Amino acid sequence: MKNRVITISREFGSGGRTIGRQTAERLGIPCYDSELIDKIAEKSGFAKEYIAEKGEYSAKGGWFASAFSDRTFNGTSNQDYLWIVQRDIILELAQKESCVIVGRCADYLLKDVADCLTVFVHADIQKRAERIVKRYGETSQTPEKRLKDKDKRRSTYYRFYTDRDWGAVQNYHLAMDSGVLGIEKCVEIITGAAKRS
Amino acid sequence: MKNRVITISREFGSGGRTIGRQTAERLGIPCYDSELIDKIAEKSGFAKEYIAEKGEYSAKGGWFASAFSDRTFNGTSNQDYLWIVQRDIILELAQKESCVIVGRCADYLLKDVADCLTVFVHADIQKRAERIVKRYGETSQTPEKRLKDKDKRRSTYYRFYTDRDWGAVQNYHLAMDSGVLGIEKCVEIITGAAKRS
């Protein structure tokens, strides 16, 4: 039987990472989030900060910048190389064990190869703004501006590498508003749904 | 305390109606689906078949046809009148009791006035095609063509009257793929989420 893999895609500040971690705990399986970055760093040689940024976000400037920045003479970029390394690691993990994977287009990468439950977590901008200020503190940018920038670059990255729309309801088995439902209820729903088969 | 209202929006053939009915049964509250059509017929004088069609679907021909068909000299159409009647009935129901309401833009109508749990049910086109053939039989059109036509007209209707995108993940507290999760699991998830507050 295939391993059961839960992928959590999330809007920045929606608590998706916390939901992923608690779901994994509840199910007694590992959660790959920062652990994924460690693995990618080890295999690729890139710095962890670089991976955290470039493995999920388009370059500032949108699709055009993402498509053409850092290209070498043979047409690949550092970001493409990183994409390949993280794709291979995600595929290996799904092959090895049941787990939760947060972000990094895992929903797309695993859709045809694993027994996946794909989840999208979102919340309205006010709720997310409160959360990021509490978690990461204030910066010179307003929290709303930070969120919009992050969402846009995450969505552009996803679009560029998967040719699908990030957050389109059809791409996910479950989508939930963590701002309304609360973290605990989201964990409960995903845990219940994952036990299905 | 406000009544708890669960709105179920659904892709045609996704089983959303069955999910709504079973959720209502499980929670011991009424479900308004065809019952809503009866109420609208009584109040508006329109035939039930007309309401079933015109109360959720744009005219064939898309937005343009919807916007301009049947207009009278003062700019309103039969469809606008029907919209107003069904809006008033939905608002009254939410005022009166906790219930499940299937379709008819109830998610939009109640978003600021009721304690709502808004749900969107979808499934891939193959699963839905199987379901509608089983349920409504074959027609001269392929089931895929029927589904695409229904979805498009439902989406255009929603857009026209709410100025929002039908099925956009941010509009729903919960969205679920009934083809993957199954009807029973969807009912279980909604029932659990509704008990929250």
Short mmCIF file of C-alpha atoms in Angstrom, two decimals:
data_model
loop_
_atom_site.label_atom_id
_atom_site.label_comp_id
_atom_site.label_asym_id
_atom_site.label_seq_id
_atom_site.Cartn_x
_atom_site.Cartn_y
_atom_site.Cartn_z
CA MET A 1 0.00 0.00 0.00
CA LYS A 2 1.19 3.53 -0.79
CA ASN A 3 2.20 5.79 2.06
CA ARG A 4 -0.37 8.34 3.15
CA VAL A 5 1.04 11.81 2.58
CA ILE A 6 -0.69 14.97 3.72
CA THR A 7 0.40 18.09 1.90
CA ILE A 8 -0.36 21.44 3.47
CA SER A 9 -0.31 24.49 1.23
CA ARG A 10 -0.97 27.72 3.05
CA GLU A 11 -1.36 31.43 2.75
CA PHE A 12 1.36 33.25 4.65
CA GLY A 13 0.24 33.88 8.23
CA SER A 14 -2.66 31.42 8.13
CA GLY A 15 -1.10 29.06 10.66
CA GLY A 16 -0.71 26.27 8.10
CA ARG A 17 2.69 25.34 9.46
CA THR A 18 1.35 24.92 12.99
CA ILE A 19 -1.61 22.96 11.65
CA GLY A 20 0.74 20.67 9.73
CA ARG A 21 2.91 20.05 12.77
CA GLN A 22 -0.01 19.33 15.10
CA THR A 23 -1.70 17.06 12.55
CA ALA A 24 1.52 15.05 12.20
CA GLU A 25 1.81 14.76 15.97
CA ARG A 26 -1.78 13.63 16.24
CA LEU A 27 -1.24 10.98 13.56
CA GLY A 28 2.16 9.92 14.89
CA ILE A 29 3.98 10.61 11.61
CA PRO A 30 6.81 13.03 10.81
CA CYS A 31 6.20 16.57 9.57
CA TYR A 32 8.56 18.03 6.99
CA ASP A 33 8.78 21.78 7.01
CA SER A 34 12.08 23.23 8.23
CA GLU A 35 13.35 19.62 8.20
CA LEU A 36 12.86 19.74 4.45
CA ILE A 37 15.07 22.81 4.24
CA ASP A 38 17.79 20.97 6.18
CA LYS A 39 17.65 18.08 3.74
CA ILE A 40 17.69 20.36 0.72
CA ALA A 41 20.64 22.31 2.16
CA GLU A 42 22.58 19.12 2.69
CA LYS A 43 21.97 17.87 -0.84
CA SER A 44 22.24 21.12 -2.77
CA GLY A 45 24.89 23.04 -0.86
CA PHE A 46 22.68 26.13 -0.79
CA ALA A 47 22.34 28.13 2.45
CA LYS A 48 19.17 27.50 4.46
CA GLU A 49 18.05 31.13 4.21
CA TYR A 50 18.44 30.97 0.44
CA ILE A 51 16.33 27.81 0.29
CA ALA A 52 13.62 29.19 2.57
CA GLU A 53 13.28 32.15 0.24
CA LYS A 54 13.97 30.74 -3.21
CA GLY A 55 12.33 27.36 -2.79
CA GLU A 56 8.84 28.81 -2.49
CA TYR A 57 8.92 32.39 -3.68
CA SER A 58 9.39 33.95 -7.08
CA ALA A 59 12.03 36.65 -7.41
CA LYS A 60 10.81 40.13 -6.59
CA GLY A 61 9.41 41.48 -9.81
CA GLY A 62 7.05 38.61 -10.57
CA TRP A 63 7.00 35.95 -13.22
CA PHE A 64 9.30 37.72 -15.63
CA ALA A 65 12.03 38.11 -13.04
CA SER A 66 11.56 34.51 -11.94
CA ALA A 67 11.80 33.24 -15.46
CA PHE A 68 14.92 35.13 -16.38
CA SER A 69 16.94 35.88 -13.26
CA ASP A 70 20.14 33.95 -12.59
CA ARG A 71 19.97 32.03 -15.87
CA THR A 72 23.23 30.40 -16.89
CA PHE A 73 24.30 29.82 -20.47
CA ASN A 74 22.41 26.52 -20.69
CA GLY A 75 19.16 28.13 -19.56
CA THR A 76 18.86 26.77 -16.01
CA SER A 77 18.99 29.00 -12.96
CA ASN A 78 19.91 28.41 -9.34
CA GLN A 79 16.20 28.40 -8.63
CA ASP A 80 15.60 25.65 -11.22
CA TYR A 81 18.37 23.57 -9.67
CA LEU A 82 16.83 24.09 -6.24
CA TRP A 83 13.43 23.08 -7.66
CA ILE A 84 14.91 19.80 -8.93
CA VAL A 85 16.65 19.00 -5.65
CA GLN A 86 13.58 19.70 -3.55
CA ARG A 87 11.34 17.77 -5.96
CA ASP A 88 13.59 14.72 -5.67
CA ILE A 89 13.65 14.93 -1.87
CA ILE A 90 9.86 15.23 -1.67
CA LEU A 91 9.41 12.25 -3.99
CA GLU A 92 11.87 10.21 -1.91
CA LEU A 93 10.09 11.09 1.35
CA ALA A 94 6.71 10.04 -0.02
CA GLN A 95 8.27 6.81 -1.19
CA LYS A 96 9.77 6.15 2.23
CA GLU A 97 7.04 6.90 4.76
CA SER A 98 3.66 8.42 5.60
CA CYS A 99 4.22 12.05 6.53
CA VAL A 100 3.01 15.64 6.45
CA ILE A 101 4.76 18.00 4.03
CA VAL A 102 4.27 21.75 4.36
CA GLY A 103 4.48 23.89 1.23
CA ARG A 104 6.98 23.56 -1.62
CA CYS A 105 4.42 22.48 -4.23
CA ALA A 106 4.25 19.01 -2.70
CA ASP A 107 0.54 18.81 -3.63
CA TYR A 108 1.51 19.09 -7.28
CA LEU A 109 4.62 16.91 -7.11
CA LEU A 110 2.86 14.02 -5.42
CA LYS A 111 -0.53 14.12 -7.08
CA ASP A 112 0.03 11.10 -9.28
CA VAL A 113 2.56 9.17 -7.26
CA ALA A 114 1.36 9.04 -3.65
CA ASP A 115 -1.82 8.43 -1.70
CA CYS A 116 -2.18 12.12 -0.94
CA LEU A 117 -4.56 14.24 1.02
CA THR A 118 -3.98 17.75 -0.30
CA VAL A 119 -4.96 20.61 2.00
CA PHE A 120 -5.03 24.38 1.52
CA VAL A 121 -5.18 26.67 4.56
CA HIS A 122 -6.25 30.29 4.21
CA ALA A 123 -7.60 33.10 6.37
CA ASP A 124 -8.67 36.67 5.82
CA ILE A 125 -6.01 39.33 5.73
CA GLN A 126 -6.84 40.89 9.12
CA LYS A 127 -6.51 37.58 10.93
CA ARG A 128 -3.24 36.83 9.16
CA ALA A 129 -1.90 40.31 9.84
CA GLU A 130 -2.51 39.85 13.57
CA ARG A 131 -0.79 36.49 13.45
CA ILE A 132 2.38 37.62 11.68
CA VAL A 133 2.83 40.65 13.90
CA LYS A 134 2.48 38.43 16.97
CA ARG A 135 4.86 35.85 15.53
CA TYR A 136 7.46 37.83 13.60
CA GLY A 137 7.05 41.32 15.06
CA GLU A 138 6.60 44.66 13.33
CA THR A 139 8.66 45.81 10.34
CA SER A 140 8.78 49.05 8.39
CA GLN A 141 6.21 47.57 5.96
CA THR A 142 2.59 47.23 7.07
CA PRO A 143 1.62 43.59 7.77
CA GLU A 144 -0.96 43.79 4.95
CA LYS A 145 1.73 44.81 2.48
CA ARG A 146 4.00 41.99 3.67
CA LEU A 147 1.21 39.46 3.27
CA LYS A 148 0.25 40.62 -0.19
CA ASP A 149 3.87 40.52 -1.32
CA LYS A 150 4.44 37.03 0.11
CA ASP A 151 1.19 35.65 -1.34
CA LYS A 152 1.91 37.11 -4.74
CA ARG A 153 5.44 35.72 -4.89
CA ARG A 154 4.36 32.30 -3.59
CA SER A 155 1.57 32.18 -6.13
CA THR A 156 3.91 33.24 -8.96
CA TYR A 157 6.44 30.60 -7.97
CA TYR A 158 3.74 27.91 -7.91
CA ARG A 159 2.38 29.01 -11.26
CA PHE A 160 5.83 29.07 -12.84
CA TYR A 161 6.80 25.55 -11.80
CA THR A 162 3.45 23.74 -11.85
CA ASP A 163 1.45 25.60 -14.49
CA ARG A 164 -1.51 25.56 -12.10
CA ASP A 165 -3.20 28.24 -10.03
CA TRP A 166 -2.11 28.35 -6.41
CA GLY A 167 -5.15 28.18 -4.12
CA ALA A 168 -7.57 27.12 -6.89
CA VAL A 169 -10.18 25.09 -5.05
CA GLN A 170 -10.04 22.18 -7.52
CA ASN A 171 -6.39 21.45 -6.67
CA TYR A 172 -7.13 20.52 -3.05
CA HIS A 173 -9.13 17.78 -1.39
CA LEU A 174 -9.75 20.08 1.53
CA ALA A 175 -9.51 23.84 1.90
CA MET A 176 -10.20 25.59 5.16
CA ASP A 177 -10.36 29.04 6.67
CA SER A 178 -8.23 28.79 9.79
CA GLY A 179 -9.25 32.29 10.86
CA VAL A 180 -12.88 31.22 11.21
CA LEU A 181 -12.49 27.57 12.14
CA GLY A 182 -9.45 27.95 14.42
CA ILE A 183 -6.21 25.96 14.39
CA GLU A 184 -7.52 23.18 16.64
CA LYS A 185 -10.59 22.51 14.49
CA CYS A 186 -8.49 22.46 11.32
CA VAL A 187 -6.18 19.84 12.86
CA GLU A 188 -9.20 17.78 13.89
CA ILE A 189 -10.70 17.94 10.38
CA ILE A 190 -7.49 16.96 8.60
CA THR A 191 -6.78 14.16 11.07
CA GLY A 192 -10.27 12.79 10.56
CA ALA A 193 -10.05 13.03 6.78
CA ALA A 194 -6.61 11.40 6.68
CA LYS A 195 -7.84 8.37 8.57
CA ARG A 196 -10.28 7.68 5.77
CA SER A 197 -8.54 4.98 3.85
CA MET B 1 -27.38 34.09 19.81
CA LYS B 2 -27.60 34.06 16.03
CA ASN B 3 -28.85 30.92 14.34
CA ARG B 4 -26.22 28.64 12.90
CA VAL B 5 -26.69 28.42 9.16
CA ILE B 6 -24.72 26.07 6.94
CA THR B 7 -24.62 27.07 3.30
CA ILE B 8 -23.65 24.46 0.74
CA SER B 9 -22.49 25.67 -2.65
CA ARG B 10 -21.70 22.88 -5.06
CA GLU B 11 -20.51 21.99 -8.49
CA PHE B 12 -23.21 20.23 -10.46
CA GLY B 13 -23.00 16.48 -9.90
CA SER B 14 -20.71 16.71 -6.86
CA GLY B 15 -23.34 15.36 -4.47
CA GLY B 16 -23.59 18.66 -2.58
CA ARG B 17 -27.34 18.35 -2.28
CA THR B 18 -27.10 14.88 -0.70
CA ILE B 19 -24.34 16.13 1.60
CA GLY B 20 -26.51 19.06 2.66
CA ARG B 21 -29.48 16.84 3.39
CA GLN B 22 -27.50 14.28 5.38
CA THR B 23 -25.70 17.01 7.35
CA ALA B 24 -29.04 18.57 8.29
CA GLU B 25 -30.38 15.19 9.39
CA ARG B 26 -27.29 14.55 11.47
CA LEU B 27 -27.62 17.95 13.15
CA GLY B 28 -31.39 17.70 13.54
CA ILE B 29 -32.09 20.92 11.65
CA PRO B 30 -34.05 21.51 8.42
CA CYS B 31 -32.44 21.51 5.00
CA TYR B 32 -33.68 23.96 2.39
CA ASP B 33 -33.16 22.88 -1.16
CA SER B 34 -36.31 21.97 -3.10
CA GLU B 35 -38.22 23.34 -0.07
CA LEU B 36 -36.71 26.70 -0.95
CA ILE B 37 -38.12 26.42 -4.46
CA ASP B 38 -41.59 25.71 -3.00
CA LYS B 39 -41.39 28.81 -0.84
CA ILE B 40 -40.16 30.98 -3.70
CA ALA B 41 -42.94 29.66 -5.97
CA GLU B 42 -45.54 30.49 -3.38
CA LYS B 43 -44.27 34.02 -2.88
CA SER B 44 -43.37 34.93 -6.45
CA GLY B 45 -46.00 33.12 -8.49
CA PHE B 46 -43.31 31.69 -10.77
CA ALA B 47 -43.45 28.01 -11.77
CA LYS B 48 -41.13 25.67 -9.87
CA GLU B 49 -39.30 24.61 -13.04
CA TYR B 50 -38.67 28.26 -13.87
CA ILE B 51 -37.27 28.92 -10.39
CA ALA B 52 -35.06 25.82 -10.42
CA GLU B 53 -33.52 27.06 -13.64
CA LYS B 54 -33.53 30.85 -13.33
CA GLY B 55 -32.77 31.13 -9.63
CA GLU B 56 -29.27 29.71 -10.00
CA TYR B 57 -28.30 29.80 -13.63
CA SER B 58 -27.52 32.59 -16.03
CA ALA B 59 -29.39 32.61 -19.33
CA LYS B 60 -27.74 30.57 -22.06
CA GLY B 61 -25.28 32.90 -23.71
CA GLY B 62 -23.41 33.95 -20.59
CA TRP B 63 -23.16 37.22 -18.74
CA PHE B 64 -24.35 39.40 -21.59
CA ALA B 65 -27.55 37.44 -22.07
CA SER B 66 -28.10 37.37 -18.31
CA ALA B 67 -27.66 41.09 -18.01
CA PHE B 68 -29.99 42.02 -20.82
CA SER B 69 -32.60 39.31 -21.33
CA ASP B 70 -36.16 39.92 -20.19
CA ARG B 71 -35.53 43.51 -19.13
CA THR B 72 -38.63 45.61 -18.73
CA PHE B 73 -38.80 49.34 -19.33
CA ASN B 74 -37.61 50.14 -15.79
CA GLY B 75 -34.54 47.93 -16.15
CA THR B 76 -35.50 44.97 -13.98
CA SER B 77 -35.99 41.49 -15.35
CA ASN B 78 -37.95 38.46 -14.18
CA GLN B 79 -34.63 37.07 -13.02
CA ASP B 80 -33.94 40.17 -10.90
CA TYR B 81 -37.38 39.88 -9.34
CA LEU B 82 -36.75 36.22 -8.61
CA TRP B 83 -33.36 37.15 -7.08
CA ILE B 84 -35.08 39.60 -4.72
CA VAL B 85 -37.76 37.11 -3.66
CA GLN B 86 -35.26 34.34 -3.00
CA ARG B 87 -32.92 36.71 -1.18
CA ASP B 88 -35.73 37.79 1.15
CA ILE B 89 -36.75 34.18 1.82
CA ILE B 90 -33.17 33.14 2.60
CA LEU B 91 -32.72 36.10 4.96
CA GLU B 92 -36.00 35.25 6.72
CA LEU B 93 -35.03 31.60 7.13
CA ALA B 94 -31.69 32.52 8.68
CA GLN B 95 -33.50 34.86 11.01
CA LYS B 96 -35.94 32.17 12.03
CA GLU B 97 -33.88 29.04 12.66
CA SER B 98 -30.63 27.13 12.34
CA CYS B 99 -30.67 25.28 9.02
CA VAL B 100 -28.78 24.06 5.97
CA ILE B 101 -29.33 25.98 2.73
CA VAL B 102 -28.19 24.47 -0.56
CA GLY B 103 -27.11 26.80 -3.37
CA ARG B 104 -28.79 30.07 -4.41
CA CYS B 105 -25.90 32.32 -3.34
CA ALA B 106 -26.85 31.86 0.32
CA ASP B 107 -23.15 32.05 1.28
CA TYR B 108 -23.03 35.57 -0.10
CA LEU B 109 -26.44 36.68 1.15
CA LEU B 110 -25.82 35.60 4.72
CA LYS B 111 -22.15 36.44 5.13
CA ASP B 112 -22.70 39.49 7.29
CA VAL B 113 -26.02 38.67 8.90
CA ALA B 114 -25.88 35.11 10.19
CA ASP B 115 -23.52 32.83 12.06
CA CYS B 116 -22.63 30.96 8.90
CA LEU B 117 -20.50 28.02 8.00
CA THR B 118 -19.97 28.33 4.25
CA VAL B 119 -19.10 25.16 2.39
CA PHE B 120 -18.14 24.48 -1.22
CA VAL B 121 -18.35 20.94 -2.60
CA HIS B 122 -16.51 19.98 -5.78
CA ALA B 123 -15.27 16.86 -7.55
CA ASP B 124 -13.38 16.10 -10.72
CA ILE B 125 -15.33 15.94 -13.92
CA GLN B 126 -15.14 12.14 -14.36
CA LYS B 127 -16.61 11.50 -10.91
CA ARG B 128 -19.36 14.03 -11.51
CA ALA B 129 -20.11 12.64 -14.95
CA GLU B 130 -20.61 9.16 -13.48
CA ARG B 131 -22.89 10.62 -10.83
CA ILE B 132 -25.17 12.57 -13.13
CA VAL B 133 -25.57 9.69 -15.57
CA LYS B 134 -26.51 7.42 -12.67
CA ARG B 135 -28.88 10.00 -11.24
CA TYR B 136 -30.42 11.75 -14.21
CA GLY B 137 -29.75 9.27 -17.03
CA GLU B 138 -28.17 9.80 -20.43
CA THR B 139 -29.09 12.65 -22.77
CA SER B 140 -28.02 13.53 -26.30
CA GLN B 141 -25.26 15.72 -24.83
CA THR B 142 -22.21 14.05 -23.27
CA PRO B 143 -22.22 14.31 -19.45
CA GLU B 144 -18.99 16.36 -19.62
CA LYS B 145 -20.67 18.90 -21.89
CA ARG B 146 -23.71 19.08 -19.57
CA LEU B 147 -21.47 19.64 -16.55
CA LYS B 148 -19.41 22.34 -18.21
CA ASP B 149 -22.53 24.15 -19.34
CA LYS B 150 -24.17 23.97 -15.89
CA ASP B 151 -21.00 25.08 -14.08
CA LYS B 152 -20.47 27.96 -16.45
CA ARG B 153 -24.02 29.23 -16.12
CA ARG B 154 -24.04 28.82 -12.33
CA SER B 155 -20.76 30.66 -12.08
CA THR B 156 -21.98 33.47 -14.36
CA TYR B 157 -25.17 33.85 -12.32
CA TYR B 158 -23.18 34.03 -9.09
CA ARG B 159 -20.77 36.56 -10.54
CA PHE B 160 -23.59 38.71 -11.89
CA TYR B 161 -25.50 38.96 -8.61
CA THR B 162 -22.69 38.87 -6.05
CA ASP B 163 -19.71 40.39 -7.87
CA ARG B 164 -17.59 37.57 -6.48
CA ASP B 165 -16.01 34.50 -8.05
CA TRP B 166 -17.98 31.31 -7.58
CA GLY B 167 -15.77 28.61 -6.07
CA ALA B 168 -12.95 31.02 -5.10
CA VAL B 169 -11.39 29.38 -2.07
CA GLN B 170 -11.43 32.56 0.04
CA ASN B 171 -15.26 32.72 -0.06
CA TYR B 172 -15.71 29.46 1.86
CA HIS B 173 -14.82 28.31 5.35
CA LEU B 174 -14.56 24.78 4.05
CA ALA B 175 -14.12 23.38 0.56
CA MET B 176 -14.00 19.69 -0.12
CA ASP B 177 -13.55 17.22 -2.93
CA SER B 178 -16.45 14.81 -2.52
CA GLY B 179 -15.07 12.57 -5.27
CA VAL B 180 -11.96 11.83 -3.22
CA LEU B 181 -13.31 12.13 0.32
CA GLY B 182 -16.69 10.49 -0.32
CA ILE B 183 -20.14 11.75 0.68
CA GLU B 184 -20.08 10.22 4.16
CA LYS B 185 -16.73 11.79 5.10
CA CYS B 186 -17.88 15.20 3.82
CA VAL B 187 -21.00 15.00 6.01
CA GLU B 188 -18.85 14.03 8.99
CA ILE B 189 -16.45 16.96 8.42
CA ILE B 190 -19.21 19.56 8.05
CA THR B 191 -21.11 18.22 11.05
CA GLY B 192 -17.96 18.40 13.17
CA ALA B 193 -17.11 21.90 11.98
CA ALA B 194 -20.65 23.17 12.56
CA LYS B 195 -20.61 22.06 16.19
CA ARG B 196 -17.68 24.37 16.83
CA SER B 197 -19.42 27.32 18.39
#
